[in-house]
mmCIF file with all atom_site columns, C-alpha atoms in Angstrom:
data_model
loop_
_atom_site.group_PDB
_atom_site.id
_atom_site.type_symbol
_atom_site.label_atom_id
_atom_site.label_alt_id
_atom_site.label_comp_id
_atom_site.label_asym_id
_atom_site.label_entity_id
_atom_site.label_seq_id
_atom_site.pdbx_PDB_ins_code
_atom_site.Cartn_x
_atom_site.Cartn_y
_atom_site.Cartn_z
_atom_site.occupancy
_atom_site.B_iso_or_equiv
_atom_site.pdbx_formal_charge
_atom_site.auth_seq_id
_atom_site.auth_comp_id
_atom_site.auth_asym_id
_atom_site.auth_atom_id
_atom_site.pdbx_PDB_model_num
ATOM 1   C CA . GLN A 1 1   ? -54.061 36.950 -68.305 1.00 0.00 ? 1   GLN A CA 1
ATOM 2   C CA . SER A 1 2   ? -53.859 33.620 -66.595 1.00 0.00 ? 2   SER A CA 1
ATOM 3   C CA . VAL A 1 3   ? -52.971 30.466 -68.278 1.00 0.00 ? 3   VAL A CA 1
ATOM 4   C CA . LEU A 1 4   ? -55.331 28.563 -66.105 1.00 0.00 ? 4   LEU A CA 1
ATOM 5   C CA . THR A 1 5   ? -58.944 28.841 -67.198 1.00 0.00 ? 5   THR A CA 1
ATOM 6   C CA . GLN A 1 6   ? -61.993 28.619 -64.740 1.00 0.00 ? 6   GLN A CA 1
ATOM 7   C CA . PRO A 1 7   ? -65.644 29.337 -65.317 1.00 0.00 ? 7   PRO A CA 1
ATOM 8   C CA . PRO A 1 8   ? -66.395 32.842 -63.922 1.00 0.00 ? 8   PRO A CA 1
ATOM 9   C CA . SER A 1 9   ? -69.231 31.599 -61.886 1.00 0.00 ? 9   SER A CA 1
ATOM 10  C CA . VAL A 1 10  ? -71.241 28.688 -60.590 1.00 0.00 ? 10  VAL A CA 1
ATOM 11  C CA . SER A 1 11  ? -74.480 28.230 -58.613 1.00 0.00 ? 11  SER A CA 1
ATOM 12  C CA . ALA A 1 12  ? -76.602 25.779 -56.758 1.00 0.00 ? 12  ALA A CA 1
ATOM 13  C CA . ALA A 1 13  ? -79.209 25.522 -54.062 1.00 0.00 ? 13  ALA A CA 1
ATOM 14  C CA . PRO A 1 14  ? -78.146 24.867 -50.493 1.00 0.00 ? 14  PRO A CA 1
ATOM 15  C CA . GLY A 1 15  ? -77.314 20.920 -50.137 1.00 0.00 ? 15  GLY A CA 1
ATOM 16  C CA . GLN A 1 16  ? -76.735 20.543 -53.855 1.00 0.00 ? 16  GLN A CA 1
ATOM 17  C CA . LYS A 1 17  ? -73.245 19.939 -55.437 1.00 0.00 ? 17  LYS A CA 1
ATOM 18  C CA . VAL A 1 18  ? -71.011 22.193 -57.567 1.00 0.00 ? 18  VAL A CA 1
ATOM 19  C CA . THR A 1 19  ? -67.878 21.360 -59.642 1.00 0.00 ? 19  THR A CA 1
ATOM 20  C CA . ILE A 1 20  ? -65.500 23.932 -60.809 1.00 0.00 ? 20  ILE A CA 1
ATOM 21  C CA . SER A 1 21  ? -63.107 23.110 -63.669 1.00 0.00 ? 21  SER A CA 1
ATOM 22  C CA . CYS A 1 22  ? -59.652 24.440 -64.305 1.00 0.00 ? 22  CYS A CA 1
ATOM 23  C CA . SER A 1 23  ? -58.182 24.112 -67.651 1.00 0.00 ? 23  SER A CA 1
ATOM 24  C CA . GLY A 1 24  ? -54.477 24.409 -68.300 1.00 0.00 ? 24  GLY A CA 1
ATOM 25  C CA . SER A 1 25  ? -51.684 22.670 -70.537 1.00 0.00 ? 25  SER A CA 1
ATOM 26  C CA . SER A 1 26  ? -48.896 20.174 -70.462 1.00 0.00 ? 26  SER A CA 1
ATOM 27  C CA . SER A 1 27  ? -46.343 22.723 -69.000 1.00 0.00 ? 27  SER A CA 1
ATOM 28  C CA . ASN A 1 28  ? -48.634 23.410 -65.842 1.00 0.00 ? 28  ASN A CA 1
ATOM 29  C CA . ILE A 1 29  ? -51.469 21.020 -64.731 1.00 0.00 ? 29  ILE A CA 1
ATOM 30  C CA . GLY A 1 30  ? -50.375 18.260 -66.949 1.00 0.00 ? 30  GLY A CA 1
ATOM 31  C CA . ASN A 1 31  ? -47.139 17.804 -65.142 1.00 0.00 ? 31  ASN A CA 1
ATOM 32  C CA . ASN A 1 32  ? -47.464 19.434 -61.796 1.00 0.00 ? 32  ASN A CA 1
ATOM 33  C CA . TYR A 1 33  ? -49.596 19.139 -58.809 1.00 0.00 ? 33  TYR A CA 1
ATOM 34  C CA . VAL A 1 34  ? -52.838 21.361 -58.434 1.00 0.00 ? 34  VAL A CA 1
ATOM 35  C CA . SER A 1 35  ? -53.816 23.356 -55.443 1.00 0.00 ? 35  SER A CA 1
ATOM 36  C CA . TRP A 1 36  ? -57.210 24.983 -54.704 1.00 0.00 ? 36  TRP A CA 1
ATOM 37  C CA . TYR A 1 37  ? -58.057 27.909 -52.513 1.00 0.00 ? 37  TYR A CA 1
ATOM 38  C CA . GLN A 1 38  ? -61.106 29.456 -51.010 1.00 0.00 ? 38  GLN A CA 1
ATOM 39  C CA . GLN A 1 39  ? -61.278 33.235 -50.750 1.00 0.00 ? 39  GLN A CA 1
ATOM 40  C CA . LEU A 1 40  ? -64.234 34.458 -48.711 1.00 0.00 ? 40  LEU A CA 1
ATOM 41  C CA . PRO A 1 41  ? -65.202 38.115 -49.240 1.00 0.00 ? 41  PRO A CA 1
ATOM 42  C CA . GLY A 1 42  ? -62.500 40.616 -47.911 1.00 0.00 ? 42  GLY A CA 1
ATOM 43  C CA . THR A 1 43  ? -60.243 37.745 -46.560 1.00 0.00 ? 43  THR A CA 1
ATOM 44  C CA . ALA A 1 44  ? -57.013 36.139 -47.733 1.00 0.00 ? 44  ALA A CA 1
ATOM 45  C CA . PRO A 1 45  ? -57.188 33.022 -49.826 1.00 0.00 ? 45  PRO A CA 1
ATOM 46  C CA . LYS A 1 46  ? -57.271 29.797 -47.872 1.00 0.00 ? 46  LYS A CA 1
ATOM 47  C CA . LEU A 1 47  ? -55.716 26.474 -48.804 1.00 0.00 ? 47  LEU A CA 1
ATOM 48  C CA . LEU A 1 48  ? -58.449 23.788 -49.658 1.00 0.00 ? 48  LEU A CA 1
ATOM 49  C CA . ILE A 1 49  ? -56.852 20.973 -51.633 1.00 0.00 ? 49  ILE A CA 1
ATOM 50  C CA . TYR A 1 50  ? -53.249 20.337 -52.290 1.00 0.00 ? 50  TYR A CA 1
ATOM 51  C CA . GLU A 1 51  ? -51.429 17.668 -54.491 1.00 0.00 ? 51  GLU A CA 1
ATOM 52  C CA . ASN A 1 52  ? -54.522 17.412 -56.557 1.00 0.00 ? 52  ASN A CA 1
ATOM 53  C CA . ASN A 1 53  ? -56.699 15.805 -54.001 1.00 0.00 ? 53  ASN A CA 1
ATOM 54  C CA . LYS A 1 54  ? -55.567 16.003 -50.441 1.00 0.00 ? 54  LYS A CA 1
ATOM 55  C CA . ARG A 1 55  ? -57.264 18.147 -47.819 1.00 0.00 ? 55  ARG A CA 1
ATOM 56  C CA . PRO A 1 56  ? -55.370 19.966 -45.111 1.00 0.00 ? 56  PRO A CA 1
ATOM 57  C CA . SER A 1 57  ? -56.333 19.369 -41.472 1.00 0.00 ? 57  SER A CA 1
ATOM 58  C CA . GLY A 1 58  ? -59.655 21.111 -40.717 1.00 0.00 ? 58  GLY A CA 1
ATOM 59  C CA . ILE A 1 59  ? -60.971 21.133 -44.385 1.00 0.00 ? 59  ILE A CA 1
ATOM 60  C CA . PRO A 1 60  ? -64.218 19.084 -44.538 1.00 0.00 ? 60  PRO A CA 1
ATOM 61  C CA . ASP A 1 61  ? -64.405 16.242 -46.874 1.00 0.00 ? 61  ASP A CA 1
ATOM 62  C CA . ARG A 1 62  ? -67.332 18.067 -48.644 1.00 0.00 ? 62  ARG A CA 1
ATOM 63  C CA . PHE A 1 63  ? -64.496 19.665 -50.701 1.00 0.00 ? 63  PHE A CA 1
ATOM 64  C CA . SER A 1 64  ? -62.698 17.322 -53.158 1.00 0.00 ? 64  SER A CA 1
ATOM 65  C CA . GLY A 1 65  ? -60.155 17.505 -55.886 1.00 0.00 ? 65  GLY A CA 1
ATOM 66  C CA . SER A 1 66  ? -59.192 15.559 -59.044 1.00 0.00 ? 66  SER A CA 1
ATOM 67  C CA . LYS A 1 67  ? -57.005 15.968 -61.885 1.00 0.00 ? 67  LYS A CA 1
ATOM 68  C CA . SER A 1 68  ? -57.033 14.279 -65.296 1.00 0.00 ? 68  SER A CA 1
ATOM 69  C CA . GLY A 1 69  ? -54.610 15.147 -67.753 1.00 0.00 ? 69  GLY A CA 1
ATOM 70  C CA . THR A 1 70  ? -54.382 18.986 -68.276 1.00 0.00 ? 70  THR A CA 1
ATOM 71  C CA . SER A 1 71  ? -57.619 19.829 -66.240 1.00 0.00 ? 71  SER A CA 1
ATOM 72  C CA . ALA A 1 72  ? -58.477 19.656 -62.715 1.00 0.00 ? 72  ALA A CA 1
ATOM 73  C CA . THR A 1 73  ? -61.783 19.904 -60.773 1.00 0.00 ? 73  THR A CA 1
ATOM 74  C CA . LEU A 1 74  ? -62.916 20.981 -57.485 1.00 0.00 ? 74  LEU A CA 1
ATOM 75  C CA . GLY A 1 75  ? -66.149 19.361 -56.164 1.00 0.00 ? 75  GLY A CA 1
ATOM 76  C CA . ILE A 1 76  ? -68.039 20.880 -53.316 1.00 0.00 ? 76  ILE A CA 1
ATOM 77  C CA . THR A 1 77  ? -70.973 18.749 -51.906 1.00 0.00 ? 77  THR A CA 1
ATOM 78  C CA . GLY A 1 78  ? -73.754 19.677 -49.415 1.00 0.00 ? 78  GLY A CA 1
ATOM 79  C CA . LEU A 1 79  ? -73.466 23.161 -50.385 1.00 0.00 ? 79  LEU A CA 1
ATOM 80  C CA . GLN A 1 80  ? -73.854 25.886 -47.700 1.00 0.00 ? 80  GLN A CA 1
ATOM 81  C CA . THR A 1 81  ? -74.274 29.556 -47.498 1.00 0.00 ? 81  THR A CA 1
ATOM 82  C CA . GLY A 1 82  ? -70.699 29.723 -45.924 1.00 0.00 ? 82  GLY A CA 1
ATOM 83  C CA . ASP A 1 83  ? -69.380 28.427 -49.201 1.00 0.00 ? 83  ASP A CA 1
ATOM 84  C CA . GLU A 1 84  ? -70.214 31.522 -51.171 1.00 0.00 ? 84  GLU A CA 1
ATOM 85  C CA . ALA A 1 85  ? -66.706 32.542 -52.187 1.00 0.00 ? 85  ALA A CA 1
ATOM 86  C CA . ASP A 1 86  ? -64.292 32.910 -54.973 1.00 0.00 ? 86  ASP A CA 1
ATOM 87  C CA . TYR A 1 87  ? -62.208 29.687 -55.694 1.00 0.00 ? 87  TYR A CA 1
ATOM 88  C CA . TYR A 1 88  ? -58.873 29.490 -57.432 1.00 0.00 ? 88  TYR A CA 1
ATOM 89  C CA . CYS A 1 89  ? -56.843 26.676 -58.838 1.00 0.00 ? 89  CYS A CA 1
ATOM 90  C CA . GLY A 1 90  ? -53.162 27.041 -58.763 1.00 0.00 ? 90  GLY A CA 1
ATOM 91  C CA . THR A 1 91  ? -49.998 25.149 -59.927 1.00 0.00 ? 91  THR A CA 1
ATOM 92  C CA . TRP A 1 92  ? -46.518 25.672 -61.278 1.00 0.00 ? 92  TRP A CA 1
ATOM 93  C CA . ASP A 1 93  ? -45.828 26.356 -64.913 1.00 0.00 ? 93  ASP A CA 1
ATOM 94  C CA . SER A 1 94  ? -42.625 24.754 -66.289 1.00 0.00 ? 94  SER A CA 1
ATOM 95  C CA . SER A 1 95  ? -42.562 26.907 -69.335 1.00 0.00 ? 95  SER A CA 1
ATOM 96  C CA . LEU A 1 96  ? -43.235 30.187 -67.577 1.00 0.00 ? 96  LEU A CA 1
ATOM 97  C CA . SER A 1 97  ? -41.061 29.196 -64.432 1.00 0.00 ? 97  SER A CA 1
ATOM 98  C CA . ALA A 1 98  ? -43.762 30.869 -62.419 1.00 0.00 ? 98  ALA A CA 1
ATOM 99  C CA . HIS A 1 99  ? -46.471 29.789 -59.822 1.00 0.00 ? 99  HIS A CA 1
ATOM 100 C CA . VAL A 1 100 ? -49.691 30.566 -61.817 1.00 0.00 ? 100 VAL A CA 1
ATOM 101 C CA . PHE A 1 101 ? -53.442 30.941 -60.486 1.00 0.00 ? 101 PHE A CA 1
ATOM 102 C CA . GLY A 1 102 ? -56.579 30.387 -62.261 1.00 0.00 ? 102 GLY A CA 1
ATOM 103 C CA . THR A 1 103 ? -58.995 33.068 -63.389 1.00 0.00 ? 103 THR A CA 1
ATOM 104 C CA . GLY A 1 104 ? -61.252 32.482 -60.447 1.00 0.00 ? 104 GLY A CA 1
ATOM 105 C CA . THR A 1 105 ? -64.777 31.128 -60.135 1.00 0.00 ? 105 THR A CA 1
ATOM 106 C CA . LYS A 1 106 ? -67.413 32.712 -57.948 1.00 0.00 ? 106 LYS A CA 1
ATOM 107 C CA . VAL A 1 107 ? -69.702 30.284 -56.218 1.00 0.00 ? 107 VAL A CA 1
ATOM 108 C CA . THR A 1 108 ? -73.097 31.491 -55.328 1.00 0.00 ? 108 THR A CA 1
ATOM 109 C CA . VAL A 1 109 ? -75.696 29.679 -53.215 1.00 0.00 ? 109 VAL A CA 1
ATOM 110 C CA . LEU A 1 110 ? -79.215 30.092 -54.507 1.00 0.00 ? 110 LEU A CA 1
ATOM 111 C CA . GLN B 2 1   ? -50.148 28.420 -35.086 1.00 0.00 ? 1   GLN B CA 1
ATOM 112 C CA . LEU B 2 2   ? -48.052 29.943 -37.634 1.00 0.00 ? 2   LEU B CA 1
ATOM 113 C CA . GLN B 2 3   ? -48.976 33.633 -38.478 1.00 0.00 ? 3   GLN B CA 1
ATOM 114 C CA . LEU B 2 4   ? -47.709 35.952 -41.247 1.00 0.00 ? 4   LEU B CA 1
ATOM 115 C CA . GLN B 2 5   ? -48.438 39.710 -41.053 1.00 0.00 ? 5   GLN B CA 1
ATOM 116 C CA . GLU B 2 6   ? -47.694 42.223 -43.670 1.00 0.00 ? 6   GLU B CA 1
ATOM 117 C CA . SER B 2 7   ? -46.626 45.828 -42.944 1.00 0.00 ? 7   SER B CA 1
ATOM 118 C CA . GLY B 2 8   ? -45.625 48.962 -44.941 1.00 0.00 ? 8   GLY B CA 1
ATOM 119 C CA . PRO B 2 9   ? -47.007 51.968 -46.535 1.00 0.00 ? 9   PRO B CA 1
ATOM 120 C CA . GLY B 2 10  ? -50.510 51.929 -47.857 1.00 0.00 ? 10  GLY B CA 1
ATOM 121 C CA . LEU B 2 11  ? -49.951 54.691 -50.491 1.00 0.00 ? 11  LEU B CA 1
ATOM 122 C CA . VAL B 2 12  ? -46.931 54.904 -52.948 1.00 0.00 ? 12  VAL B CA 1
ATOM 123 C CA . LYS B 2 13  ? -46.502 57.713 -55.492 1.00 0.00 ? 13  LYS B CA 1
ATOM 124 C CA . PRO B 2 14  ? -45.968 56.658 -59.210 1.00 0.00 ? 14  PRO B CA 1
ATOM 125 C CA . SER B 2 15  ? -42.345 55.713 -60.181 1.00 0.00 ? 15  SER B CA 1
ATOM 126 C CA . GLU B 2 16  ? -41.313 55.148 -56.775 1.00 0.00 ? 16  GLU B CA 1
ATOM 127 C CA . THR B 2 17  ? -40.511 52.109 -54.918 1.00 0.00 ? 17  THR B CA 1
ATOM 128 C CA . LEU B 2 18  ? -43.088 49.925 -53.051 1.00 0.00 ? 18  LEU B CA 1
ATOM 129 C CA . SER B 2 19  ? -41.659 48.269 -49.641 1.00 0.00 ? 19  SER B CA 1
ATOM 130 C CA . LEU B 2 20  ? -43.377 45.662 -47.684 1.00 0.00 ? 20  LEU B CA 1
ATOM 131 C CA . THR B 2 21  ? -42.195 43.517 -44.895 1.00 0.00 ? 21  THR B CA 1
ATOM 132 C CA . CYS B 2 22  ? -43.817 40.196 -43.711 1.00 0.00 ? 22  CYS B CA 1
ATOM 133 C CA . THR B 2 23  ? -43.118 39.017 -40.201 1.00 0.00 ? 23  THR B CA 1
ATOM 134 C CA . VAL B 2 24  ? -43.458 35.335 -39.186 1.00 0.00 ? 24  VAL B CA 1
ATOM 135 C CA . SER B 2 25  ? -44.563 34.277 -35.902 1.00 0.00 ? 25  SER B CA 1
ATOM 136 C CA . GLY B 2 26  ? -45.426 30.909 -34.393 1.00 0.00 ? 26  GLY B CA 1
ATOM 137 C CA . GLY B 2 27  ? -42.909 28.926 -36.257 1.00 0.00 ? 27  GLY B CA 1
ATOM 138 C CA . SER B 2 28  ? -39.500 28.938 -37.890 1.00 0.00 ? 28  SER B CA 1
ATOM 139 C CA . ILE B 2 29  ? -38.845 31.047 -41.189 1.00 0.00 ? 29  ILE B CA 1
ATOM 140 C CA . SER B 2 30  ? -35.545 28.755 -41.306 1.00 0.00 ? 30  SER B CA 1
ATOM 141 C CA . SER B 2 31  ? -37.352 25.508 -42.190 1.00 0.00 ? 31  SER B CA 1
ATOM 142 C CA . SER B 2 32  ? -35.763 23.621 -45.020 1.00 0.00 ? 32  SER B CA 1
ATOM 143 C CA . SER B 2 33  ? -39.082 22.497 -46.274 1.00 0.00 ? 33  SER B CA 1
ATOM 144 C CA . TYR B 2 34  ? -40.655 25.810 -47.260 1.00 0.00 ? 34  TYR B CA 1
ATOM 145 C CA . TYR B 2 35  ? -40.341 29.019 -49.192 1.00 0.00 ? 35  TYR B CA 1
ATOM 146 C CA . TRP B 2 36  ? -41.844 32.444 -48.494 1.00 0.00 ? 36  TRP B CA 1
ATOM 147 C CA . GLY B 2 37  ? -43.601 34.313 -51.120 1.00 0.00 ? 37  GLY B CA 1
ATOM 148 C CA . TRP B 2 38  ? -45.623 37.366 -52.185 1.00 0.00 ? 38  TRP B CA 1
ATOM 149 C CA . VAL B 2 39  ? -48.842 37.258 -54.142 1.00 0.00 ? 39  VAL B CA 1
ATOM 150 C CA . ARG B 2 40  ? -50.837 40.257 -55.176 1.00 0.00 ? 40  ARG B CA 1
ATOM 151 C CA . GLN B 2 41  ? -54.402 40.925 -55.949 1.00 0.00 ? 41  GLN B CA 1
ATOM 152 C CA . PRO B 2 42  ? -55.666 44.087 -57.906 1.00 0.00 ? 42  PRO B CA 1
ATOM 153 C CA . PRO B 2 43  ? -58.977 45.265 -56.807 1.00 0.00 ? 43  PRO B CA 1
ATOM 154 C CA . GLY B 2 44  ? -61.788 42.939 -58.212 1.00 0.00 ? 44  GLY B CA 1
ATOM 155 C CA . LYS B 2 45  ? -59.201 40.595 -60.072 1.00 0.00 ? 45  LYS B CA 1
ATOM 156 C CA . GLY B 2 46  ? -57.364 37.538 -59.547 1.00 0.00 ? 46  GLY B CA 1
ATOM 157 C CA . LEU B 2 47  ? -54.243 36.334 -57.881 1.00 0.00 ? 47  LEU B CA 1
ATOM 158 C CA . GLU B 2 48  ? -50.728 36.955 -59.205 1.00 0.00 ? 48  GLU B CA 1
ATOM 159 C CA . TRP B 2 49  ? -47.519 35.443 -57.703 1.00 0.00 ? 49  TRP B CA 1
ATOM 160 C CA . ILE B 2 50  ? -44.776 38.042 -57.418 1.00 0.00 ? 50  ILE B CA 1
ATOM 161 C CA . GLY B 2 51  ? -41.842 35.763 -56.039 1.00 0.00 ? 51  GLY B CA 1
ATOM 162 C CA . SER B 2 52  ? -40.595 33.737 -53.502 1.00 0.00 ? 52  SER B CA 1
ATOM 163 C CA . ILE B 2 53  ? -37.529 33.224 -51.259 1.00 0.00 ? 53  ILE B CA 1
ATOM 164 C CA . TYR B 2 54  ? -35.829 30.480 -49.285 1.00 0.00 ? 54  TYR B CA 1
ATOM 165 C CA . TYR B 2 55  ? -34.364 31.010 -45.814 1.00 0.00 ? 55  TYR B CA 1
ATOM 166 C CA . SER B 2 56  ? -30.907 30.711 -47.324 1.00 0.00 ? 56  SER B CA 1
ATOM 167 C CA . GLY B 2 57  ? -31.594 33.719 -49.509 1.00 0.00 ? 57  GLY B CA 1
ATOM 168 C CA . THR B 2 58  ? -32.276 31.874 -52.786 1.00 0.00 ? 58  THR B CA 1
ATOM 169 C CA . THR B 2 59  ? -34.941 33.811 -54.820 1.00 0.00 ? 59  THR B CA 1
ATOM 170 C CA . TYR B 2 60  ? -37.031 33.247 -57.955 1.00 0.00 ? 60  TYR B CA 1
ATOM 171 C CA . TYR B 2 61  ? -39.443 35.689 -59.369 1.00 0.00 ? 61  TYR B CA 1
ATOM 172 C CA . ASN B 2 62  ? -42.284 35.980 -61.726 1.00 0.00 ? 62  ASN B CA 1
ATOM 173 C CA . PRO B 2 63  ? -40.638 36.771 -65.087 1.00 0.00 ? 63  PRO B CA 1
ATOM 174 C CA . SER B 2 64  ? -43.317 39.353 -65.952 1.00 0.00 ? 64  SER B CA 1
ATOM 175 C CA . LEU B 2 65  ? -42.153 41.410 -62.751 1.00 0.00 ? 65  LEU B CA 1
ATOM 176 C CA . LYS B 2 66  ? -38.513 40.278 -62.476 1.00 0.00 ? 66  LYS B CA 1
ATOM 177 C CA . SER B 2 67  ? -36.935 43.370 -63.599 1.00 0.00 ? 67  SER B CA 1
ATOM 178 C CA . ARG B 2 68  ? -38.589 45.440 -60.877 1.00 0.00 ? 68  ARG B CA 1
ATOM 179 C CA . VAL B 2 69  ? -38.709 43.006 -58.009 1.00 0.00 ? 69  VAL B CA 1
ATOM 180 C CA . THR B 2 70  ? -36.347 42.260 -55.101 1.00 0.00 ? 70  THR B CA 1
ATOM 181 C CA . ILE B 2 71  ? -37.215 39.826 -52.239 1.00 0.00 ? 71  ILE B CA 1
ATOM 182 C CA . SER B 2 72  ? -35.042 39.552 -49.226 1.00 0.00 ? 72  SER B CA 1
ATOM 183 C CA . VAL B 2 73  ? -35.014 37.634 -45.932 1.00 0.00 ? 73  VAL B CA 1
ATOM 184 C CA . ASP B 2 74  ? -33.770 38.479 -42.457 1.00 0.00 ? 74  ASP B CA 1
ATOM 185 C CA . THR B 2 75  ? -33.833 35.158 -40.379 1.00 0.00 ? 75  THR B CA 1
ATOM 186 C CA . SER B 2 76  ? -32.954 36.831 -37.171 1.00 0.00 ? 76  SER B CA 1
ATOM 187 C CA . LYS B 2 77  ? -35.988 39.019 -37.250 1.00 0.00 ? 77  LYS B CA 1
ATOM 188 C CA . LYS B 2 78  ? -38.015 36.337 -38.832 1.00 0.00 ? 78  LYS B CA 1
ATOM 189 C CA . GLN B 2 79  ? -38.972 38.685 -41.510 1.00 0.00 ? 79  GLN B CA 1
ATOM 190 C CA . PHE B 2 80  ? -38.924 38.645 -45.256 1.00 0.00 ? 80  PHE B CA 1
ATOM 191 C CA . SER B 2 81  ? -39.411 41.746 -47.474 1.00 0.00 ? 81  SER B CA 1
ATOM 192 C CA . LEU B 2 82  ? -40.502 42.903 -51.115 1.00 0.00 ? 82  LEU B CA 1
ATOM 193 C CA . LYS B 2 83  ? -39.372 45.778 -53.002 1.00 0.00 ? 83  LYS B CA 1
ATOM 194 C CA . LEU B 2 84  ? -41.118 46.596 -56.229 1.00 0.00 ? 84  LEU B CA 1
ATOM 195 C CA . ASN B 2 85  ? -39.709 49.645 -58.052 1.00 0.00 ? 85  ASN B CA 1
ATOM 196 C CA . SER B 2 86  ? -41.012 51.941 -60.844 1.00 0.00 ? 86  SER B CA 1
ATOM 197 C CA . VAL B 2 87  ? -44.513 51.482 -59.760 1.00 0.00 ? 87  VAL B CA 1
ATOM 198 C CA . THR B 2 88  ? -47.587 52.614 -61.695 1.00 0.00 ? 88  THR B CA 1
ATOM 199 C CA . ALA B 2 89  ? -51.236 52.500 -61.066 1.00 0.00 ? 89  ALA B CA 1
ATOM 200 C CA . ALA B 2 90  ? -51.361 49.083 -62.393 1.00 0.00 ? 90  ALA B CA 1
ATOM 201 C CA . ASP B 2 91  ? -49.435 47.884 -59.268 1.00 0.00 ? 91  ASP B CA 1
ATOM 202 C CA . THR B 2 92  ? -52.372 48.878 -56.869 1.00 0.00 ? 92  THR B CA 1
ATOM 203 C CA . ALA B 2 93  ? -53.330 45.776 -55.141 1.00 0.00 ? 93  ALA B CA 1
ATOM 204 C CA . VAL B 2 94  ? -53.672 43.853 -51.997 1.00 0.00 ? 94  VAL B CA 1
ATOM 205 C CA . TYR B 2 95  ? -50.366 42.326 -51.216 1.00 0.00 ? 95  TYR B CA 1
ATOM 206 C CA . TYR B 2 96  ? -50.385 39.110 -49.449 1.00 0.00 ? 96  TYR B CA 1
ATOM 207 C CA . CYS B 2 97  ? -47.192 37.151 -47.970 1.00 0.00 ? 97  CYS B CA 1
ATOM 208 C CA . ALA B 2 98  ? -47.639 33.429 -47.810 1.00 0.00 ? 98  ALA B CA 1
ATOM 209 C CA . ARG B 2 99  ? -45.711 30.382 -47.194 1.00 0.00 ? 99  ARG B CA 1
ATOM 210 C CA . HIS B 2 100 ? -45.384 27.487 -49.730 1.00 0.00 ? 100 HIS B CA 1
ATOM 211 C CA . ALA B 2 101 ? -43.799 24.201 -49.940 1.00 0.00 ? 101 ALA B CA 1
ATOM 212 C CA . HIS B 2 102 ? -41.654 22.857 -52.913 1.00 0.00 ? 102 HIS B CA 1
ATOM 213 C CA . ASP B 2 103 ? -44.817 21.425 -54.016 1.00 0.00 ? 103 ASP B CA 1
ATOM 214 C CA . PRO B 2 104 ? -46.417 24.774 -54.728 1.00 0.00 ? 104 PRO B CA 1
ATOM 215 C CA . ASN B 2 105 ? -49.480 24.927 -52.304 1.00 0.00 ? 105 ASN B CA 1
ATOM 216 C CA . PHE B 2 106 ? -49.617 28.018 -50.438 1.00 0.00 ? 106 PHE B CA 1
ATOM 217 C CA . ASP B 2 107 ? -50.682 26.962 -46.988 1.00 0.00 ? 107 ASP B CA 1
ATOM 218 C CA . TYR B 2 108 ? -50.336 30.001 -44.742 1.00 0.00 ? 108 TYR B CA 1
ATOM 219 C CA . TRP B 2 109 ? -51.255 33.544 -45.819 1.00 0.00 ? 109 TRP B CA 1
ATOM 220 C CA . GLY B 2 110 ? -50.986 36.893 -44.064 1.00 0.00 ? 110 GLY B CA 1
ATOM 221 C CA . GLN B 2 111 ? -54.229 39.006 -43.958 1.00 0.00 ? 111 GLN B CA 1
ATOM 222 C CA . GLY B 2 112 ? -53.126 41.128 -46.846 1.00 0.00 ? 112 GLY B CA 1
ATOM 223 C CA . THR B 2 113 ? -52.280 44.920 -47.178 1.00 0.00 ? 113 THR B CA 1
ATOM 224 C CA . LEU B 2 114 ? -53.819 47.278 -49.740 1.00 0.00 ? 114 LEU B CA 1
ATOM 225 C CA . VAL B 2 115 ? -51.142 49.361 -51.629 1.00 0.00 ? 115 VAL B CA 1
ATOM 226 C CA . THR B 2 116 ? -52.443 52.222 -53.752 1.00 0.00 ? 116 THR B CA 1
ATOM 227 C CA . VAL B 2 117 ? -50.202 54.010 -56.145 1.00 0.00 ? 117 VAL B CA 1
ATOM 228 C CA . SER B 2 118 ? -51.372 57.482 -56.577 1.00 0.00 ? 118 SER B CA 1
ATOM 229 C CA . SER B 2 119 ? -49.743 60.807 -56.610 1.00 0.00 ? 119 SER B CA 1
#
């Protein structure tokens, strides 16, 4: 059972925007950087956002991250069918002394 | 371009030891900036971090698995390995090896390998 809670699913039409929340606590999100990962069906996770809001080279600026207090948010604008995937947040939990991932959110493009 | 590749048996019997190796190519495993970790994903479920190792051999493990896990590194072969003992059906999962920085973002991943625990 993950200490980071995400909505099970979100959906929107092509071209629209979705946001995915990741709720934690002071022992994880509140005092550590957050990363976001995209997992396309049948593939390994891919890093989308690191250090709360930075994008690795090659990740389009349609993807954005933010953090406030003990929650983080991933935003996807200009939604495309290729964005249909599972998305996970991740961070370090100082109380558990463990890397932790969120429960995952499935994005559906209507 | 850094690449990671998992290898090992796809089927393990209950109570036995699961052993996997990750081979790193296209870059150094001895970088002082990175750790090398294992993450697993049971079918249809989320991601779970198992443990990580530094090139010097320093390890740290998920407390929930610590009693059953050993991770080691062989820098000469550019490989790091996972051993998980006393496995049960609950250990059936896709196992990924991955690189991560001190700031815990996992930036390179292997393709993953499915390990099934069954008699």
